[in-house]
Each structure stands twice: as structure tokens, then as C-alpha cells.
Tab-separated table of C-alpha atoms and ligand atoms in Angstrom:
chain	number	residue	atom	x	y	z
I	22	MET	CA	20.618	-26.007	28.445
I	23	LEU	CA	20.204	-25.334	24.795
I	24	ILE	CA	22.374	-22.714	23.213
I	25	LYS	CA	22.068	-21.838	19.596
I	26	LYS	CA	22.994	-18.993	17.341
I	27	ALA	CA	20.456	-16.325	16.551
I	28	VAL	CA	20.364	-17.443	12.920
I	29	ASP	CA	19.057	-20.879	13.978
I	30	ILE	CA	15.905	-19.494	15.556
I	31	PRO	CA	12.902	-20.244	13.377
I	32	SER	CA	11.640	-17.007	11.871
I	33	SER	CA	8.251	-17.639	13.495
I	34	GLU	CA	9.937	-17.019	16.852
I	35	ILE	CA	11.505	-13.693	15.966
I	36	THR	CA	9.622	-10.434	15.809
I	37	PRO	CA	10.567	-8.867	12.484
I	38	LYS	CA	11.796	-5.320	13.118
I	39	ASN	CA	14.401	-3.116	11.581
I	40	VAL	CA	17.427	-3.916	13.668
I	41	TYR	CA	19.284	-0.816	12.523
I	42	LEU	CA	16.852	1.743	13.892
I	43	ASN	CA	17.559	1.459	17.570
I	44	ARG	CA	20.969	1.125	19.173
I	45	ARG	CA	19.452	-1.262	21.650
I	46	LYS	CA	18.494	-3.659	18.929
I	47	PHE	CA	21.123	-6.150	18.061
I	48	LEU	CA	22.867	-6.559	14.772
I	49	ALA	CA	22.663	-10.229	13.891
I	50	GLY	CA	26.432	-10.549	13.798
I	51	THR	CA	27.037	-9.145	17.268
I	52	ILE	CA	25.360	-11.966	19.117
I	53	ILE	CA	27.521	-15.015	19.414
I	54	SER	CA	26.620	-18.388	20.736
I	55	GLY	CA	27.388	-18.703	24.413
I	56	ALA	CA	28.388	-22.328	24.010
I	57	ALA	CA	32.073	-21.663	24.412
I	58	ALA	CA	31.570	-19.401	27.375
I	59	VAL	CA	29.352	-21.591	29.494
I	60	ALA	CA	30.906	-24.665	30.966
I	61	GLY	CA	29.104	-27.946	31.431
I	62	MET	CA	26.471	-27.737	28.721
I	63	SER	CA	24.769	-31.094	28.357
I	64	LEU	CA	23.468	-32.467	25.092
I	65	ARG	CA	20.477	-34.080	26.765
I	66	GLU	CA	18.937	-30.649	26.981
I	67	LEU	CA	19.256	-29.755	23.331
I	68	ALA	CA	15.869	-31.276	22.573
I	69	GLU	CA	13.833	-28.629	24.375
I	70	PRO	CA	12.108	-26.122	22.139
I	71	THR	CA	11.919	-22.476	23.129
I	72	ASN	CA	8.607	-20.837	23.920
I	73	VAL	CA	7.413	-18.252	21.439
I	74	LEU	CA	7.987	-14.567	22.166
I	75	LYS	CA	4.283	-13.750	22.034
I	76	ASP	CA	3.547	-16.108	24.947
I	77	VAL	CA	6.585	-15.210	27.025
I	78	SER	CA	5.992	-11.470	26.735
I	79	ASN	CA	2.301	-11.640	27.596
I	80	TYR	CA	2.536	-13.717	30.767
I	81	ASN	CA	4.761	-11.892	33.222
I	82	ASN	CA	5.393	-11.538	36.894
I	83	TYR	CA	6.160	-7.856	37.321
I	84	TYR	CA	4.562	-6.621	40.508
I	85	GLU	CA	5.660	-3.020	39.904
I	86	PHE	CA	2.984	-2.990	37.231
I	87	SER	CA	0.415	-5.560	38.331
I	88	THR	CA	-0.101	-8.830	40.149
I	89	ASP	CA	-2.039	-10.066	37.108
I	90	LYS	CA	0.328	-11.855	34.715
I	91	TYR	CA	-1.547	-10.688	31.645
I	92	GLU	CA	-1.331	-6.997	32.523
I	93	PRO	CA	2.379	-5.982	32.547
I	94	ALA	CA	2.548	-6.152	28.720
I	95	LYS	CA	-0.133	-3.490	28.500
I	96	LEU	CA	0.776	-1.415	31.561
I	97	ALA	CA	4.531	-1.297	30.854
I	98	LYS	CA	4.130	-0.417	27.184
I	99	ASP	CA	5.035	3.267	27.549
I	100	PHE	CA	7.458	2.905	30.435
I	101	LYS	CA	10.588	4.987	29.680
I	102	THR	CA	13.800	2.973	29.778
I	103	GLN	CA	15.973	5.701	28.328
I	104	PRO	CA	17.915	7.498	29.724
I	105	TRP	CA	18.783	4.859	32.326
I	106	SER	CA	21.737	4.668	34.627
I	107	VAL	CA	23.069	1.929	36.850
I	108	THR	CA	24.906	2.717	40.076
I	109	ILE	CA	27.730	0.400	41.046
I	110	ASP	CA	28.725	0.923	44.657
I	111	GLY	CA	29.580	-0.596	48.020
I	112	GLN	CA	32.654	-2.780	48.566
I	113	VAL	CA	34.160	-2.178	45.165
I	114	LYS	CA	37.172	-0.339	43.782
I	115	LYS	CA	35.382	1.230	40.845
I	116	LYS	CA	32.287	2.877	42.275
I	117	GLN	CA	30.550	4.475	39.332
I	118	VAL	CA	27.296	5.477	37.705
I	119	LEU	CA	27.053	4.023	34.214
I	120	ASP	CA	24.652	4.645	31.393
I	121	VAL	CA	22.913	1.387	30.479
I	122	ASP	CA	24.291	1.638	26.938
I	123	THR	CA	27.801	1.625	28.397
I	124	VAL	CA	26.952	-1.419	30.503
I	125	MET	CA	25.687	-3.245	27.419
I	126	LYS	CA	29.001	-2.640	25.666
I	127	MET	CA	31.154	-4.056	28.466
I	128	ALA	CA	31.319	-7.464	26.775
I	129	THR	CA	30.119	-9.207	23.632
I	130	PRO	CA	26.436	-10.113	23.826
I	131	GLU	CA	25.570	-13.772	23.521
I	132	GLU	CA	22.379	-15.657	23.063
I	133	ARG	CA	21.681	-17.995	25.979
I	134	ILE	CA	18.713	-20.290	25.899
I	135	TYR	CA	17.709	-20.974	29.480
I	136	ARG	CA	14.933	-22.717	31.297
I	137	HIS	CA	13.197	-20.281	33.598
I	138	ARG	CA	11.181	-21.864	36.436
I	139	CYS	CA	8.803	-19.728	38.445
I	140	VAL	CA	8.245	-20.577	42.102
I	141	GLU	CA	4.531	-20.783	41.299
I	142	GLY	CA	5.024	-23.912	39.181
I	143	TRP	CA	5.178	-22.739	35.582
I	144	SER	CA	8.231	-22.642	33.358
I	145	ILE	CA	9.383	-21.257	30.031
I	146	VAL	CA	12.419	-21.644	27.773
I	147	VAL	CA	13.769	-18.328	26.548
I	148	PRO	CA	16.605	-17.218	24.256
I	149	TRP	CA	17.955	-14.333	26.340
I	150	VAL	CA	20.598	-11.895	25.126
I	151	GLY	CA	23.337	-10.616	27.392
I	152	PHE	CA	26.637	-11.661	28.864
I	153	SER	CA	27.821	-13.231	32.082
I	154	LEU	CA	27.300	-10.949	35.052
I	155	SER	CA	30.878	-11.862	36.004
I	156	GLU	CA	32.101	-9.633	33.148
I	157	LEU	CA	30.675	-6.552	34.841
I	158	ILE	CA	31.735	-7.691	38.312
I	159	LYS	CA	35.337	-8.216	37.220
I	160	LYS	CA	35.458	-4.748	35.698
I	161	ALA	CA	34.062	-3.200	38.884
I	162	GLU	CA	36.894	-4.813	40.900
I	163	PRO	CA	35.134	-5.897	44.089
I	164	LEU	CA	37.094	-5.696	47.331
I	165	PRO	CA	37.777	-8.876	49.338
I	166	LYS	CA	34.986	-7.901	51.769
I	167	ALA	CA	32.390	-8.104	48.991
I	168	THR	CA	30.826	-11.501	49.626
I	169	PHE	CA	27.344	-10.665	48.302
I	170	VAL	CA	25.858	-8.661	45.442
I	171	GLU	CA	22.566	-6.821	45.861
I	172	PHE	CA	20.395	-5.732	42.921
I	173	THR	CA	17.836	-2.965	43.229
I	174	THR	CA	15.015	-2.302	40.796
I	175	VAL	CA	13.947	1.212	39.818
I	176	LEU	CA	11.579	3.077	42.152
I	177	ASP	CA	9.128	5.026	40.005
I	178	PRO	CA	5.619	4.950	41.490
I	179	ASN	CA	4.433	7.635	39.048
I	180	HIS	CA	4.928	5.236	36.158
I	181	MET	CA	4.695	1.872	37.916
I	182	PRO	CA	1.154	1.510	39.262
I	183	GLY	CA	2.002	-1.517	41.400
I	184	GLN	CA	4.428	0.628	43.392
I	185	ARG	CA	1.486	2.743	44.507
I	186	THR	CA	0.191	-0.330	46.337
I	187	GLY	CA	1.647	-2.094	49.355
I	188	VAL	CA	1.685	-5.512	47.735
I	189	LEU	CA	5.481	-5.666	48.194
I	190	ASP	CA	8.029	-3.476	49.919
I	191	TRP	CA	9.462	-1.237	47.165
I	192	PRO	CA	11.894	-1.045	45.515
I	193	TYR	CA	12.271	-4.724	44.580
I	194	VAL	CA	15.582	-6.054	45.880
I	195	GLU	CA	17.356	-9.298	45.110
I	196	GLY	CA	20.740	-10.699	45.986
I	197	LEU	CA	23.275	-13.373	45.226
I	198	ARG	CA	26.302	-14.707	47.033
I	199	MET	CA	29.440	-13.530	45.230
I	200	ASP	CA	30.352	-17.001	43.953
I	201	GLU	CA	26.823	-17.411	42.569
I	202	ALA	CA	27.014	-14.031	40.869
I	203	MET	CA	30.399	-14.981	39.382
I	204	HIS	CA	29.132	-18.278	37.975
I	205	PRO	CA	29.208	-18.046	34.152
I	206	LEU	CA	25.538	-19.064	33.913
I	207	ALA	CA	24.385	-15.942	35.800
I	208	LEU	CA	23.393	-13.573	33.028
I	209	LEU	CA	23.268	-9.797	32.836
I	210	CYS	CA	20.447	-9.567	30.347
I	211	PHE	CA	19.233	-6.837	28.018
I	212	GLY	CA	17.511	-8.709	25.226
I	213	MET	CA	15.524	-11.716	24.183
I	214	TYR	CA	14.693	-13.375	20.856
I	215	GLY	CA	17.458	-11.326	19.235
I	216	GLU	CA	15.770	-8.062	20.175
I	217	THR	CA	15.867	-5.530	22.951
I	218	LEU	CA	14.010	-6.732	26.090
I	219	PRO	CA	10.299	-5.955	26.072
I	220	ASN	CA	9.498	-3.589	28.949
I	221	GLN	CA	7.411	-6.241	30.675
I	222	ASP	CA	10.390	-8.596	30.741
I	223	GLY	CA	12.606	-6.152	32.603
I	224	ALA	CA	13.994	-3.594	30.144
I	225	PRO	CA	16.477	-2.150	29.930
I	226	LEU	CA	18.531	-4.407	32.199
I	227	ARG	CA	17.809	-7.443	34.356
I	228	ILE	CA	19.551	-10.492	35.652
I	229	VAL	CA	18.679	-14.087	34.795
I	230	VAL	CA	19.772	-16.792	37.208
I	231	PRO	CA	18.484	-19.966	35.564
I	232	TRP	CA	19.082	-22.443	38.401
I	233	LYS	CA	17.005	-20.379	40.831
I	234	TYR	CA	13.297	-19.655	40.998
I	235	GLY	CA	12.317	-16.816	38.700
I	236	PHE	CA	11.888	-14.200	41.411
I	237	LYS	CA	15.679	-14.082	41.893
I	238	SER	CA	15.963	-12.694	38.346
I	239	ALA	CA	15.309	-9.026	39.149
I	240	LYS	CA	14.092	-6.741	36.385
I	241	ALA	CA	14.808	-3.080	35.587
I	242	ILE	CA	17.956	-2.850	37.665
I	243	VAL	CA	19.308	0.559	38.708
I	244	ARG	CA	21.814	-0.424	41.367
I	245	ILE	CA	24.377	-3.187	41.808
I	246	HIS	CA	25.694	-3.003	45.337
I	247	PHE	CA	28.611	-5.042	46.665
I	248	THR	CA	28.362	-5.910	50.342
I	249	ASP	CA	29.591	-8.154	53.132
I	250	LYS	CA	26.035	-8.739	54.374
I	251	GLN	CA	23.511	-11.156	52.956
I	252	PRO	CA	20.937	-8.949	51.207
I	253	VAL	CA	17.358	-9.055	52.421
I	254	ASN	CA	15.503	-9.892	49.252
I	255	THR	CA	11.990	-8.570	48.752
I	256	TRP	CA	10.147	-11.889	48.697
I	257	ASN	CA	12.003	-13.125	51.759
I	258	LYS	CA	11.001	-9.952	53.581
I	259	SER	CA	7.397	-10.382	52.491
I	260	ALA	CA	7.057	-14.068	53.501
I	261	PRO	CA	10.228	-15.414	55.136
I	262	ASN	CA	8.826	-18.902	55.686
I	263	GLU	CA	7.902	-19.222	52.007
I	264	TYR	CA	10.753	-17.573	50.093
I	265	GLY	CA	14.350	-17.950	51.156
I	266	PHE	CA	17.498	-16.176	50.117
I	267	TYR	CA	18.872	-19.051	48.041
I	268	SER	CA	15.705	-20.184	46.256
I	269	ASN	CA	17.491	-22.778	44.198
I	270	VAL	CA	15.052	-24.775	42.104
I	271	ASN	CA	14.626	-27.930	44.170
I	272	PRO	CA	11.920	-30.543	43.531
I	273	ASN	CA	12.636	-32.085	46.955
I	274	VAL	CA	11.821	-28.992	48.992
I	275	ASP	CA	8.188	-28.027	48.755
I	276	HIS	CA	6.839	-24.555	49.141
I	277	PRO	CA	4.826	-24.551	52.413
I	278	ARG	CA	1.621	-24.229	50.376
I	279	TRP	CA	2.353	-26.435	47.358
I	280	SER	CA	4.638	-29.112	45.928
I	281	GLN	CA	7.626	-28.111	43.816
I	282	ALA	CA	8.050	-31.599	42.295
I	283	LYS	CA	6.478	-30.711	38.951
I	284	GLU	CA	5.996	-27.758	36.680
I	285	ARG	CA	3.858	-26.815	33.725
I	286	ARG	CA	5.739	-25.510	30.715
I	287	LEU	CA	3.845	-22.576	29.252
I	288	GLY	CA	1.814	-23.847	26.281
I	289	GLU	CA	1.836	-27.497	27.426
I	290	PHE	CA	-0.956	-29.458	29.049
I	291	PHE	CA	0.853	-32.167	31.014
I	292	LYS	CA	3.173	-31.307	33.850
I	293	ARG	CA	6.801	-32.357	33.697
I	294	PRO	CA	9.115	-33.211	36.603
I	295	THR	CA	11.127	-30.309	37.968
I	296	LEU	CA	14.874	-30.903	37.903
I	297	MET	CA	17.309	-30.180	40.727
I	298	PHE	CA	18.878	-26.769	40.096
I	299	ASN	CA	16.456	-26.565	37.178
I	300	GLY	CA	18.733	-29.046	35.396
I	301	TYR	CA	21.868	-26.902	35.730
I	302	ASP	CA	23.948	-29.507	37.547
I	303	GLN	CA	27.081	-27.488	36.954
I	304	VAL	CA	26.164	-25.202	39.886
I	305	ALA	CA	25.870	-28.046	42.438
I	306	SER	CA	29.409	-27.508	43.717
I	307	LEU	CA	28.446	-23.997	44.874
I	308	TYR	CA	26.295	-25.627	47.538
I	309	SER	CA	28.313	-28.678	48.559
I	310	GLY	CA	27.971	-29.308	52.276
I	311	MET	CA	24.966	-27.010	52.610
I	312	ASP	CA	21.614	-28.225	53.873
I	313	LEU	CA	19.355	-27.059	51.055
I	314	LYS	CA	16.222	-27.735	53.115
I	315	LYS	CA	17.379	-25.188	55.669
I	316	ASN	CA	18.887	-22.853	53.087
I	317	PHE	CA	15.833	-22.859	50.810
K	405	MTE	N1	11.637	-8.211	38.998
K	405	MTE	C1	10.934	-7.152	39.438
K	405	MTE	N2	11.552	-5.970	39.498
K	405	MTE	N3	9.636	-7.253	39.819
K	405	MTE	C2	8.971	-8.451	39.808
K	405	MTE	O1	7.785	-8.507	40.187
K	405	MTE	N4	9.114	-10.844	39.315
K	405	MTE	C3	10.021	-11.993	39.330
K	405	MTE	C4	11.190	-11.794	38.362
K	405	MTE	N5	11.752	-10.475	38.454
K	405	MTE	C5	9.683	-9.600	39.355
K	405	MTE	C6	11.032	-9.420	38.935
K	405	MTE	C7	9.357	-13.245	39.064
K	405	MTE	S1	8.366	-13.854	40.309
K	405	MTE	C8	9.557	-13.948	37.915
K	405	MTE	S2	8.910	-15.499	37.721
K	405	MTE	C9	10.318	-13.369	36.799
K	405	MTE	O2	10.739	-12.041	37.055
K	405	MTE	C10	9.458	-13.360	35.533
K	405	MTE	O3	10.221	-12.935	34.432
K	405	MTE	P1	9.532	-12.828	33.002
K	405	MTE	O4	8.296	-11.999	33.162
K	405	MTE	O5	10.535	-12.183	32.083
K	405	MTE	O6	9.193	-14.219	32.573
């Protein structure tokens, strides 16, 4: 994983905008490097360049808008992400409904450069902005029964054309085991490339779980629910033999219809080998003793 300060990003990779105009834009000084916060960073990974914003924000999986990766940028352009509230409920002491701006102020935002590997075989490297999901979870004070966290995406068929189709069961739901959600790498994300998240990338709030296939990283979250039951995630519901609950990036477990051994980095021609846990070896201990072929 490569982590660098916002000031190190080549200017070609940053969209020039007036950062003072919108409270959701980030003052350069408020983003700190996540290096200190994230354990187990390995230098080997520092060589990987980030993709450029233009590419990342014009090639999206966002089925609420379209199944065509080139369309969410256009179709989500006028989607309203303000006002936006997030409900925190279930097995938790502090059940509450929070404005997204309050959520964003719960901890200091950091820039985290993560590999992001889609189950379909492409990957990108993105400088996200956010803080560890654990910061929010700690503040919510989960009860001992809370062994899983479920994330629900907004349901708004009037403004999300994909939700007027039956391509998936809406709203989009994802889930993590509590120890996964508490891992410092799991990111509560509200920006990228030093800016507010583009709508097509999940504004105003998403999660990013870099050691799992991209579909675990739910966009446009409106509910964070603490539970003692393993959530039924949308893709698992849609095709249980193809998409599991865990969905850890694993080159040794193929998708029933294609190999997962390699991936194509957006903008590159040759495929590269996919790494176990997407290269984030520091999460391996979360799964010790588990059969990852069965728990795919
Ligand atoms: N979240 C919602 N709500 N809807 C989606 O269709 N697609 C997932 C994930 N989160 C999806 C979602 C998939 S399959 C991937 S690969 C990533 O978002 C893509 O994130 P990106 O467009 O920011 O690269």
C-alpha cells in the first residue's frame, strides 16, 4: 500500500477547484498521511502509481445508475447528496441519525492510497480520503452482541434509474464481520484525489475495504446497522454460488465463470498477477483457521 501526503500528488492528478467554496472539499492541511495510523505498510508497494482521476471517475460499477461502466458519471451528475443522513442502529448503545457532515468530522481525514480490485478482473489504485471505519464504530459503542456490521445504500428510484430495474434487489446491502470492520485498513470514505467524492464513486459516503473485491465497498451509505446475524449482501443474494459473504481477493479461488489469478490495471495492457488479500497481508490473521475456498 502506498500512502502519501496530498501535497505529493502530481498536479496532473488533482482536479483544480476552489477548495474553500464547499464545506465538503478538503483544506489541504486537514488531510494527513495515514501512514502512522495503518499498521503493516510495506515498502515494496510504494512503487505503484495511482490511476488518474479522469479514468477512475469515468469507469464505475454503480448499478443504481447503470450496468454500463461508462454511464454512472453522466447519470449521477445531478444526484443530490445534500442533505444526507446516516442512521446508526441495531446492537449499539448510541443509536442515532447523523448528518453526513457530522460523520465526516468524527475524526481527522487522511489520504489512503489503496489498490481496489474488482471481482470482474480489473483494478485501480486510488488516493481515497476518509478515516478508519473503526473511529465511527467506537463512537457508536456497539454492544457485545454486535458481531457484524451491515451497510445499506440509499433507496431513491426516482433519481437512480437502475433502481427502477430488477437487475439487483434494492437497496444495495453489504456487510462485514465486526473484526473486519474494526481493522484499521477498512475506510469510511468521503473523498478522493483531495476532493469530495464524485457522485459516481459513492458520494457522499461509502466504505472502502481494500483487501476484498470491490463490490464489498458499498457506495452512498444511509444506514450502518449493528447485528448478531451475518448480513445477506446483495451480490450473494443475487448469485450465491458466485459471490460469497467474505469475498476476500484470492487468486487461488476462481470465480465459477472465470479465473481470479490475474487482473488488468486500468490503463495498462498486460495483466498482472493478483495478490492474496490484494496484497494486504496484514489482514491474514483475521482468517486464520478458516477455509477460504468454502468461505469465498
Ligand atoms: N455500491 C453500490 N451502492 N452500488 C454498486 O453497484 N458496485 C460495487 C462497489 N460499490 C456498487 C457499489 C462494485 S462491483 C465496485 S467494483 C465498486 O463499487 C466500484 O467503485 P468505484 O466505481 O468507485 O471504482
